Amino acid sequence: MSQQNIFDNEEFFNGYKQLRENEDNYNVLLEQPAMNRLLPDLSGKRVLDLGCGYGHNCMDFVHRGAERVVGMDISQRMLDIANTESSHERIEYVRMSMTDISRLTEGFDLIYSSLAVHYIEDFEALCKDMYALLNQGGYLLFSQEHPLVTATFGGHQHYNKDENGNAVSFTFSDYGKPGKRDTFWYVDGVEKYHRRFSDIITSLCRAGFVIDTVCEPLPDESAVSVRPNILIKEEIKPTFLIVKAQKR
């Protein structure tokens, strides 16, 4: 099953690029700090970054002592920026869909993926492929949009507010209906896939992984001080799900 390459759509790419250049975005304030706290020791390790984007994490892995980093992305636009902004002799960038990683022939000590696996239809197959690529004792660390976020068909989910305009609860639907969601994000027709929390954990376990940590990150005080009216909503409904698992 092929993976949609929405990131090479010019309108989408320009909107995404503007978002990531904003230092107050959710990735910077919430998702990346939580991911960094869960990174294993990378000294002398081999890392595969699935959906590497601009390659900033690949460069960080090198700075943390990684011996070799393979950054993979389906978007040539992303890889062009990665090769310009995050080039290093220990980093190799490869244009490939995450659905094709079984073609790789080398082993890795860490497979890392930031906010990419919710674009993959067959998560169970991806888990098996990732498990096969990991060396014994190696780790998988990935983040995705939380199942509460991906659940609702048509994106008709919303916060409910009190008489003072403060968010007090969150309304969503269709949680028990896994499958494709066509969403609007800068452009129409962005394909994402909803899986229940139980589907995610079961797929990992059936592939052979031992779950180390499951994280639904909350912002720290410094992040809330930057965007107080937005990030405080994370106490009502988490935006991200992060899982760290090991091949033992």
PDB file of C-alpha atoms in Angstrom:
ATOM      1  CA  MET A   1       0.000   0.000   0.000  1.00  0.00           C
ATOM      2  CA  SER A   2       1.560   3.299  -1.099  1.00  0.00           C
ATOM      3  CA  GLN A   3       1.857   6.314   1.179  1.00  0.00           C
ATOM      4  CA  GLN A   4       0.375   9.676   0.213  1.00  0.00           C
ATOM      5  CA  ASN A   5       3.030  12.283  -0.545  1.00  0.00           C
ATOM      6  CA  ILE A   6       1.164  15.436   0.457  1.00  0.00           C
ATOM      7  CA  PHE A   7       4.356  17.227   1.497  1.00  0.00           C
ATOM      8  CA  ASP A   8       5.406  17.778  -2.126  1.00  0.00           C
ATOM      9  CA  ASN A   9       2.167  19.658  -2.775  1.00  0.00           C
ATOM     10  CA  GLU A  10       3.408  23.252  -3.053  1.00  0.00           C
ATOM     11  CA  GLU A  11       0.504  24.878  -1.202  1.00  0.00           C
ATOM     12  CA  PHE A  12       0.649  22.330   1.612  1.00  0.00           C
ATOM     13  CA  PHE A  13       4.435  22.489   1.844  1.00  0.00           C
ATOM     14  CA  ASN A  14       4.488  26.288   2.100  1.00  0.00           C
ATOM     15  CA  GLY A  15       1.894  26.237   4.875  1.00  0.00           C
ATOM     16  CA  TYR A  16       3.733  23.496   6.757  1.00  0.00           C
ATOM     17  CA  LYS A  17       7.057  25.297   6.363  1.00  0.00           C
ATOM     18  CA  GLN A  18       5.595  28.475   7.836  1.00  0.00           C
ATOM     19  CA  LEU A  19       4.202  26.496  10.769  1.00  0.00           C
ATOM     20  CA  ARG A  20       7.525  24.823  11.559  1.00  0.00           C
ATOM     21  CA  GLU A  21       9.401  28.112  11.338  1.00  0.00           C
ATOM     22  CA  ASN A  22       7.207  29.470  14.145  1.00  0.00           C
ATOM     23  CA  GLU A  23       9.170  28.821  17.344  1.00  0.00           C
ATOM     24  CA  ASP A  24       5.954  28.702  19.376  1.00  0.00           C
ATOM     25  CA  ASN A  25       4.498  25.676  17.584  1.00  0.00           C
ATOM     26  CA  TYR A  26       3.337  22.512  19.367  1.00  0.00           C
ATOM     27  CA  ASN A  27       6.318  20.512  18.156  1.00  0.00           C
ATOM     28  CA  VAL A  28       8.796  22.857  19.806  1.00  0.00           C
ATOM     29  CA  LEU A  29       6.845  23.460  23.008  1.00  0.00           C
ATOM     30  CA  LEU A  30       5.342  20.032  23.666  1.00  0.00           C
ATOM     31  CA  GLU A  31       6.187  17.091  21.406  1.00  0.00           C
ATOM     32  CA  GLN A  32       9.948  17.481  20.934  1.00  0.00           C
ATOM     33  CA  PRO A  33      10.810  18.069  24.620  1.00  0.00           C
ATOM     34  CA  ALA A  34       8.892  14.904  25.537  1.00  0.00           C
ATOM     35  CA  MET A  35      10.585  12.896  22.781  1.00  0.00           C
ATOM     36  CA  ASN A  36      14.031  14.111  23.821  1.00  0.00           C
ATOM     37  CA  ARG A  37      13.459  12.998  27.399  1.00  0.00           C
ATOM     38  CA  LEU A  38      12.860   9.444  26.170  1.00  0.00           C
ATOM     39  CA  LEU A  39      15.879   9.134  23.873  1.00  0.00           C
ATOM     40  CA  PRO A  40      18.281   6.318  24.810  1.00  0.00           C
ATOM     41  CA  ASP A  41      22.052   6.783  24.854  1.00  0.00           C
ATOM     42  CA  LEU A  42      23.080   7.165  21.207  1.00  0.00           C
ATOM     43  CA  SER A  43      26.867   6.962  21.596  1.00  0.00           C
ATOM     44  CA  GLY A  44      28.181   4.785  18.771  1.00  0.00           C
ATOM     45  CA  LYS A  45      24.643   3.799  17.732  1.00  0.00           C
ATOM     46  CA  ARG A  46      22.942   3.511  14.341  1.00  0.00           C
ATOM     47  CA  VAL A  47      19.682   5.441  13.943  1.00  0.00           C
ATOM     48  CA  LEU A  48      16.868   5.334  11.396  1.00  0.00           C
ATOM     49  CA  ASP A  49      14.622   8.429  11.349  1.00  0.00           C
ATOM     50  CA  LEU A  50      11.326   7.686   9.588  1.00  0.00           C
ATOM     51  CA  GLY A  51       9.734  10.828   8.182  1.00  0.00           C
ATOM     52  CA  CYS A  52      12.868  12.848   8.898  1.00  0.00           C
ATOM     53  CA  GLY A  53      11.585  16.072   7.331  1.00  0.00           C
ATOM     54  CA  TYR A  54      14.202  18.816   7.451  1.00  0.00           C
ATOM     55  CA  GLY A  55      16.721  16.502   9.115  1.00  0.00           C
ATOM     56  CA  HIS A  56      17.033  18.560  12.293  1.00  0.00           C
ATOM     57  CA  ASN A  57      16.607  15.497  14.488  1.00  0.00           C
ATOM     58  CA  CYS A  58      19.165  13.611  12.382  1.00  0.00           C
ATOM     59  CA  MET A  59      21.704  16.319  13.148  1.00  0.00           C
ATOM     60  CA  ASP A  60      20.799  16.172  16.826  1.00  0.00           C
ATOM     61  CA  PHE A  61      21.409  12.413  16.852  1.00  0.00           C
ATOM     62  CA  VAL A  62      24.910  12.995  15.466  1.00  0.00           C
ATOM     63  CA  HIS A  63      25.566  15.576  18.173  1.00  0.00           C
ATOM     64  CA  ARG A  64      24.448  12.967  20.713  1.00  0.00           C
ATOM     65  CA  GLY A  65      27.135  10.614  19.439  1.00  0.00           C
ATOM     66  CA  ALA A  66      25.362   8.473  16.835  1.00  0.00           C
ATOM     67  CA  GLU A  67      27.778   6.614  14.554  1.00  0.00           C
ATOM     68  CA  ARG A  68      25.416   6.584  11.572  1.00  0.00           C
ATOM     69  CA  VAL A  69      22.018   8.148  10.881  1.00  0.00           C
ATOM     70  CA  VAL A  70      19.703   7.338   7.990  1.00  0.00           C
ATOM     71  CA  GLY A  71      17.026   9.966   7.464  1.00  0.00           C
ATOM     72  CA  MET A  72      14.116   8.733   5.365  1.00  0.00           C
ATOM     73  CA  ASP A  73      11.299  10.788   3.894  1.00  0.00           C
ATOM     74  CA  ILE A  74       8.875  10.434   0.996  1.00  0.00           C
ATOM     75  CA  SER A  75       9.080  14.158   0.194  1.00  0.00           C
ATOM     76  CA  GLN A  76      11.834  15.406  -2.098  1.00  0.00           C
ATOM     77  CA  ARG A  77      11.135  18.981  -0.947  1.00  0.00           C
ATOM     78  CA  MET A  78      11.841  17.955   2.638  1.00  0.00           C
ATOM     79  CA  LEU A  79      15.019  16.128   1.679  1.00  0.00           C
ATOM     80  CA  ASP A  80      16.282  19.078  -0.358  1.00  0.00           C
ATOM     81  CA  ILE A  81      16.112  21.220   2.784  1.00  0.00           C
ATOM     82  CA  ALA A  82      17.621  18.436   4.892  1.00  0.00           C
ATOM     83  CA  ASN A  83      20.592  18.119   2.561  1.00  0.00           C
ATOM     84  CA  THR A  84      21.104  21.885   2.776  1.00  0.00           C
ATOM     85  CA  GLU A  85      20.449  22.598   6.452  1.00  0.00           C
ATOM     86  CA  SER A  86      21.350  19.298   8.135  1.00  0.00           C
ATOM     87  CA  SER A  87      24.146  17.766   6.127  1.00  0.00           C
ATOM     88  CA  HIS A  88      26.824  15.691   7.868  1.00  0.00           C
ATOM     89  CA  GLU A  89      29.206  12.915   6.865  1.00  0.00           C
ATOM     90  CA  ARG A  90      27.485  10.532   9.285  1.00  0.00           C
ATOM     91  CA  ILE A  91      24.006  11.241   7.881  1.00  0.00           C
ATOM     92  CA  GLU A  92      22.529   9.686   4.755  1.00  0.00           C
ATOM     93  CA  TYR A  93      19.176  10.894   3.437  1.00  0.00           C
ATOM     94  CA  VAL A  94      17.003   8.459   1.493  1.00  0.00           C
ATOM     95  CA  ARG A  95      13.790   9.141  -0.400  1.00  0.00           C
ATOM     96  CA  MET A  96      11.517   6.242   0.444  1.00  0.00           C
ATOM     97  CA  SER A  97       8.043   5.592   1.801  1.00  0.00           C
ATOM     98  CA  MET A  98       7.788   4.153   5.286  1.00  0.00           C
ATOM     99  CA  THR A  99       5.785   1.346   3.709  1.00  0.00           C
ATOM    100  CA  ASP A 100       8.930   0.172   1.873  1.00  0.00           C
ATOM    101  CA  ILE A 101      11.439  -0.058   4.725  1.00  0.00           C
ATOM    102  CA  SER A 102      11.589  -3.842   4.435  1.00  0.00           C
ATOM    103  CA  ARG A 103      13.893  -3.165   1.473  1.00  0.00           C
ATOM    104  CA  LEU A 104      16.588  -1.875   3.835  1.00  0.00           C
ATOM    105  CA  THR A 105      19.350  -4.363   4.580  1.00  0.00           C
ATOM    106  CA  GLU A 106      21.141  -2.877   7.594  1.00  0.00           C
ATOM    107  CA  GLY A 107      20.285  -3.015  11.281  1.00  0.00           C
ATOM    108  CA  PHE A 108      19.639  -0.094  13.630  1.00  0.00           C
ATOM    109  CA  ASP A 109      19.850   0.527  17.365  1.00  0.00           C
ATOM    110  CA  LEU A 110      17.091   3.159  17.335  1.00  0.00           C
ATOM    111  CA  ILE A 111      14.167   3.692  14.998  1.00  0.00           C
ATOM    112  CA  TYR A 112      12.730   7.145  15.554  1.00  0.00           C
ATOM    113  CA  SER A 113       9.658   8.761  14.041  1.00  0.00           C
ATOM    114  CA  SER A 114       8.151  12.133  14.855  1.00  0.00           C
ATOM    115  CA  LEU A 115       4.490  12.624  13.910  1.00  0.00           C
ATOM    116  CA  ALA A 116       4.527  10.418  10.825  1.00  0.00           C
ATOM    117  CA  VAL A 117       3.007   6.999  11.579  1.00  0.00           C
ATOM    118  CA  HIS A 118      -0.580   8.318  11.505  1.00  0.00           C
ATOM    119  CA  TYR A 119      -0.087   8.702   7.730  1.00  0.00           C
ATOM    120  CA  ILE A 120       0.425   4.929   7.367  1.00  0.00           C
ATOM    121  CA  GLU A 121      -2.558   2.675   6.678  1.00  0.00           C
ATOM    122  CA  ASP A 122      -1.149  -0.693   7.747  1.00  0.00           C
ATOM    123  CA  PHE A 123       0.411   0.017  11.137  1.00  0.00           C
ATOM    124  CA  GLU A 124       0.655  -3.670  12.014  1.00  0.00           C
ATOM    125  CA  ALA A 125       2.847  -4.325   8.955  1.00  0.00           C
ATOM    126  CA  LEU A 126       4.966  -1.276   9.781  1.00  0.00           C
ATOM    127  CA  CYS A 127       5.530  -2.575  13.319  1.00  0.00           C
ATOM    128  CA  LYS A 128       6.755  -5.904  11.958  1.00  0.00           C
ATOM    129  CA  ASP A 129       9.081  -4.158   9.498  1.00  0.00           C
ATOM    130  CA  MET A 130      10.525  -1.920  12.217  1.00  0.00           C
ATOM    131  CA  TYR A 131      11.033  -4.856  14.564  1.00  0.00           C
ATOM    132  CA  ALA A 132      12.932  -6.745  11.849  1.00  0.00           C
ATOM    133  CA  LEU A 133      15.259  -3.781  11.248  1.00  0.00           C
ATOM    134  CA  LEU A 134      16.160  -3.288  14.915  1.00  0.00           C
ATOM    135  CA  ASN A 135      19.206  -4.896  16.464  1.00  0.00           C
ATOM    136  CA  GLN A 136      18.624  -6.913  19.649  1.00  0.00           C
ATOM    137  CA  GLY A 137      18.152  -4.480  22.527  1.00  0.00           C
ATOM    138  CA  GLY A 138      17.325  -1.679  20.111  1.00  0.00           C
ATOM    139  CA  TYR A 139      14.579   0.871  20.718  1.00  0.00           C
ATOM    140  CA  LEU A 140      11.618   2.218  18.819  1.00  0.00           C
ATOM    141  CA  LEU A 141      10.561   5.754  19.750  1.00  0.00           C
ATOM    142  CA  PHE A 142       7.695   7.394  17.896  1.00  0.00           C
ATOM    143  CA  SER A 143       5.069  10.067  18.292  1.00  0.00           C
ATOM    144  CA  GLN A 144       1.761  10.455  16.517  1.00  0.00           C
ATOM    145  CA  GLU A 145      -1.410  12.459  16.724  1.00  0.00           C
ATOM    146  CA  HIS A 146      -3.380  11.155  19.693  1.00  0.00           C
ATOM    147  CA  PRO A 147      -6.275   8.798  18.841  1.00  0.00           C
ATOM    148  CA  LEU A 148      -8.666  11.327  20.392  1.00  0.00           C
ATOM    149  CA  VAL A 149      -7.481  13.769  17.711  1.00  0.00           C
ATOM    150  CA  THR A 150      -7.640  11.389  14.756  1.00  0.00           C
ATOM    151  CA  ALA A 151     -11.006   9.837  15.638  1.00  0.00           C
ATOM    152  CA  THR A 152     -13.685  12.189  14.308  1.00  0.00           C
ATOM    153  CA  PHE A 153     -14.747  11.964  10.672  1.00  0.00           C
ATOM    154  CA  GLY A 154     -14.693  15.335   8.928  1.00  0.00           C
ATOM    155  CA  GLY A 155     -12.805  17.041  11.736  1.00  0.00           C
ATOM    156  CA  HIS A 156     -16.020  18.133  13.469  1.00  0.00           C
ATOM    157  CA  GLN A 157     -14.524  18.078  16.950  1.00  0.00           C
ATOM    158  CA  HIS A 158     -14.443  21.032  19.282  1.00  0.00           C
ATOM    159  CA  TYR A 159     -13.848  22.355  22.767  1.00  0.00           C
ATOM    160  CA  ASN A 160     -16.861  23.290  24.853  1.00  0.00           C
ATOM    161  CA  LYS A 161     -16.579  26.564  26.766  1.00  0.00           C
ATOM    162  CA  ASP A 162     -18.096  27.975  29.929  1.00  0.00           C
ATOM    163  CA  GLU A 163     -19.823  31.361  30.281  1.00  0.00           C
ATOM    164  CA  ASN A 164     -16.422  33.048  30.518  1.00  0.00           C
ATOM    165  CA  GLY A 165     -15.131  31.541  27.292  1.00  0.00           C
ATOM    166  CA  ASN A 166     -12.818  29.040  28.995  1.00  0.00           C
ATOM    167  CA  ALA A 167     -12.533  25.546  27.513  1.00  0.00           C
ATOM    168  CA  VAL A 168     -13.931  22.975  29.949  1.00  0.00           C
ATOM    169  CA  SER A 169     -14.416  19.807  27.862  1.00  0.00           C
ATOM    170  CA  PHE A 170     -13.840  18.315  24.430  1.00  0.00           C
ATOM    171  CA  THR A 171     -16.374  16.750  22.074  1.00  0.00           C
ATOM    172  CA  PHE A 172     -15.356  14.112  19.538  1.00  0.00           C
ATOM    173  CA  SER A 173     -16.842  11.017  17.897  1.00  0.00           C
ATOM    174  CA  ASP A 174     -16.126   7.874  15.841  1.00  0.00           C
ATOM    175  CA  TYR A 175     -13.370   6.628  18.165  1.00  0.00           C
ATOM    176  CA  GLY A 176     -14.406   2.997  17.649  1.00  0.00           C
ATOM    177  CA  LYS A 177     -14.253   3.214  13.836  1.00  0.00           C
ATOM    178  CA  PRO A 178     -10.610   2.709  12.762  1.00  0.00           C
ATOM    179  CA  GLY A 179      -9.588   3.666   9.250  1.00  0.00           C
ATOM    180  CA  LYS A 180      -8.806   6.503   6.885  1.00  0.00           C
ATOM    181  CA  ARG A 181      -9.708  10.078   7.646  1.00  0.00           C
ATOM    182  CA  ASP A 182      -9.689  12.681   4.855  1.00  0.00           C
ATOM    183  CA  THR A 183      -8.873  15.945   6.564  1.00  0.00           C
ATOM    184  CA  PHE A 184      -8.192  19.574   5.719  1.00  0.00           C
ATOM    185  CA  TRP A 185      -4.745  20.796   6.725  1.00  0.00           C
ATOM    186  CA  TYR A 186      -3.706  23.684   4.467  1.00  0.00           C
ATOM    187  CA  VAL A 187      -5.310  21.735   1.595  1.00  0.00           C
ATOM    188  CA  ASP A 188      -8.211  19.316   1.252  1.00  0.00           C
ATOM    189  CA  GLY A 189      -7.692  15.578   1.031  1.00  0.00           C
ATOM    190  CA  VAL A 190      -4.872  15.035   3.521  1.00  0.00           C
ATOM    191  CA  GLU A 191      -5.033  11.329   4.374  1.00  0.00           C
ATOM    192  CA  LYS A 192      -4.496  10.228   7.957  1.00  0.00           C
ATOM    193  CA  TYR A 193      -5.402   6.973   9.696  1.00  0.00           C
ATOM    194  CA  HIS A 194      -7.216   6.577  12.974  1.00  0.00           C
ATOM    195  CA  ARG A 195      -6.373   3.688  15.280  1.00  0.00           C
ATOM    196  CA  ARG A 196      -7.677   3.084  18.766  1.00  0.00           C
ATOM    197  CA  PHE A 197      -5.131   3.161  21.563  1.00  0.00           C
ATOM    198  CA  SER A 198      -5.612  -0.596  21.981  1.00  0.00           C
ATOM    199  CA  ASP A 199      -4.906  -1.178  18.272  1.00  0.00           C
ATOM    200  CA  ILE A 200      -1.593   0.645  18.540  1.00  0.00           C
ATOM    201  CA  ILE A 201      -0.363  -1.198  21.612  1.00  0.00           C
ATOM    202  CA  THR A 202      -1.572  -4.590  20.370  1.00  0.00           C
ATOM    203  CA  SER A 203       0.191  -4.170  17.005  1.00  0.00           C
ATOM    204  CA  LEU A 204       3.464  -3.373  18.778  1.00  0.00           C
ATOM    205  CA  CYS A 205       3.161  -6.351  21.109  1.00  0.00           C
ATOM    206  CA  ARG A 206       2.253  -8.774  18.328  1.00  0.00           C
ATOM    207  CA  ALA A 207       5.332  -7.650  16.395  1.00  0.00           C
ATOM    208  CA  GLY A 208       7.441  -8.636  19.427  1.00  0.00           C
ATOM    209  CA  PHE A 209       8.076  -5.285  21.086  1.00  0.00           C
ATOM    210  CA  VAL A 210       8.210  -4.829  24.833  1.00  0.00           C
ATOM    211  CA  ILE A 211       6.579  -1.539  25.793  1.00  0.00           C
ATOM    212  CA  ASP A 212       8.897   0.666  27.828  1.00  0.00           C
ATOM    213  CA  THR A 213       6.984   3.961  28.106  1.00  0.00           C
ATOM    214  CA  VAL A 214       3.668   5.382  26.947  1.00  0.00           C
ATOM    215  CA  CYS A 215       3.501   9.172  27.185  1.00  0.00           C
ATOM    216  CA  GLU A 216       0.685  11.656  26.614  1.00  0.00           C
ATOM    217  CA  PRO A 217       2.806  14.777  27.139  1.00  0.00           C
ATOM    218  CA  LEU A 218       1.668  17.723  29.171  1.00  0.00           C
ATOM    219  CA  PRO A 219       3.345  21.130  28.766  1.00  0.00           C
ATOM    220  CA  ASP A 220       5.671  22.383  31.464  1.00  0.00           C
ATOM    221  CA  GLU A 221       5.234  25.806  33.056  1.00  0.00           C
ATOM    222  CA  SER A 222       7.621  27.515  30.653  1.00  0.00           C
ATOM    223  CA  ALA A 223       5.661  26.256  27.640  1.00  0.00           C
ATOM    224  CA  VAL A 224       2.325  27.287  29.145  1.00  0.00           C
ATOM    225  CA  SER A 225       3.721  30.772  29.794  1.00  0.00           C
ATOM    226  CA  VAL A 226       4.404  31.126  26.060  1.00  0.00           C
ATOM    227  CA  ARG A 227       0.922  30.051  24.911  1.00  0.00           C
ATOM    228  CA  PRO A 228      -1.226  29.994  28.079  1.00  0.00           C
ATOM    229  CA  ASN A 229      -4.653  30.017  26.432  1.00  0.00           C
ATOM    230  CA  ILE A 230      -3.767  27.170  24.071  1.00  0.00           C
ATOM    231  CA  LEU A 231      -1.545  24.723  25.919  1.00  0.00           C
ATOM    232  CA  ILE A 232      -3.690  24.699  29.048  1.00  0.00           C
ATOM    233  CA  LYS A 233      -6.183  22.721  26.925  1.00  0.00           C
ATOM    234  CA  GLU A 234      -3.782  19.771  27.024  1.00  0.00           C
ATOM    235  CA  GLU A 235      -5.170  19.035  30.488  1.00  0.00           C
ATOM    236  CA  ILE A 236      -8.560  18.431  28.836  1.00  0.00           C
ATOM    237  CA  LYS A 237      -7.463  16.485  25.766  1.00  0.00           C
ATOM    238  CA  PRO A 238      -3.912  15.373  24.812  1.00  0.00           C
ATOM    239  CA  THR A 239      -2.685  16.219  21.320  1.00  0.00           C
ATOM    240  CA  PHE A 240       0.118  13.668  21.064  1.00  0.00           C
ATOM    241  CA  LEU A 241       0.781  10.035  21.908  1.00  0.00           C
ATOM    242  CA  ILE A 242       4.406   8.934  22.339  1.00  0.00           C
ATOM    243  CA  VAL A 243       5.538   5.322  22.677  1.00  0.00           C
ATOM    244  CA  LYS A 244       8.962   3.912  23.488  1.00  0.00           C
ATOM    245  CA  ALA A 245       9.391   0.170  22.975  1.00  0.00           C
ATOM    246  CA  GLN A 246      12.307  -2.262  22.863  1.00  0.00           C
ATOM    247  CA  LYS A 247      13.343  -5.356  20.949  1.00  0.00           C
ATOM    248  CA  ARG A 248      14.489  -7.789  23.658  1.00  0.00           C
TER     249      ARG A 248
END
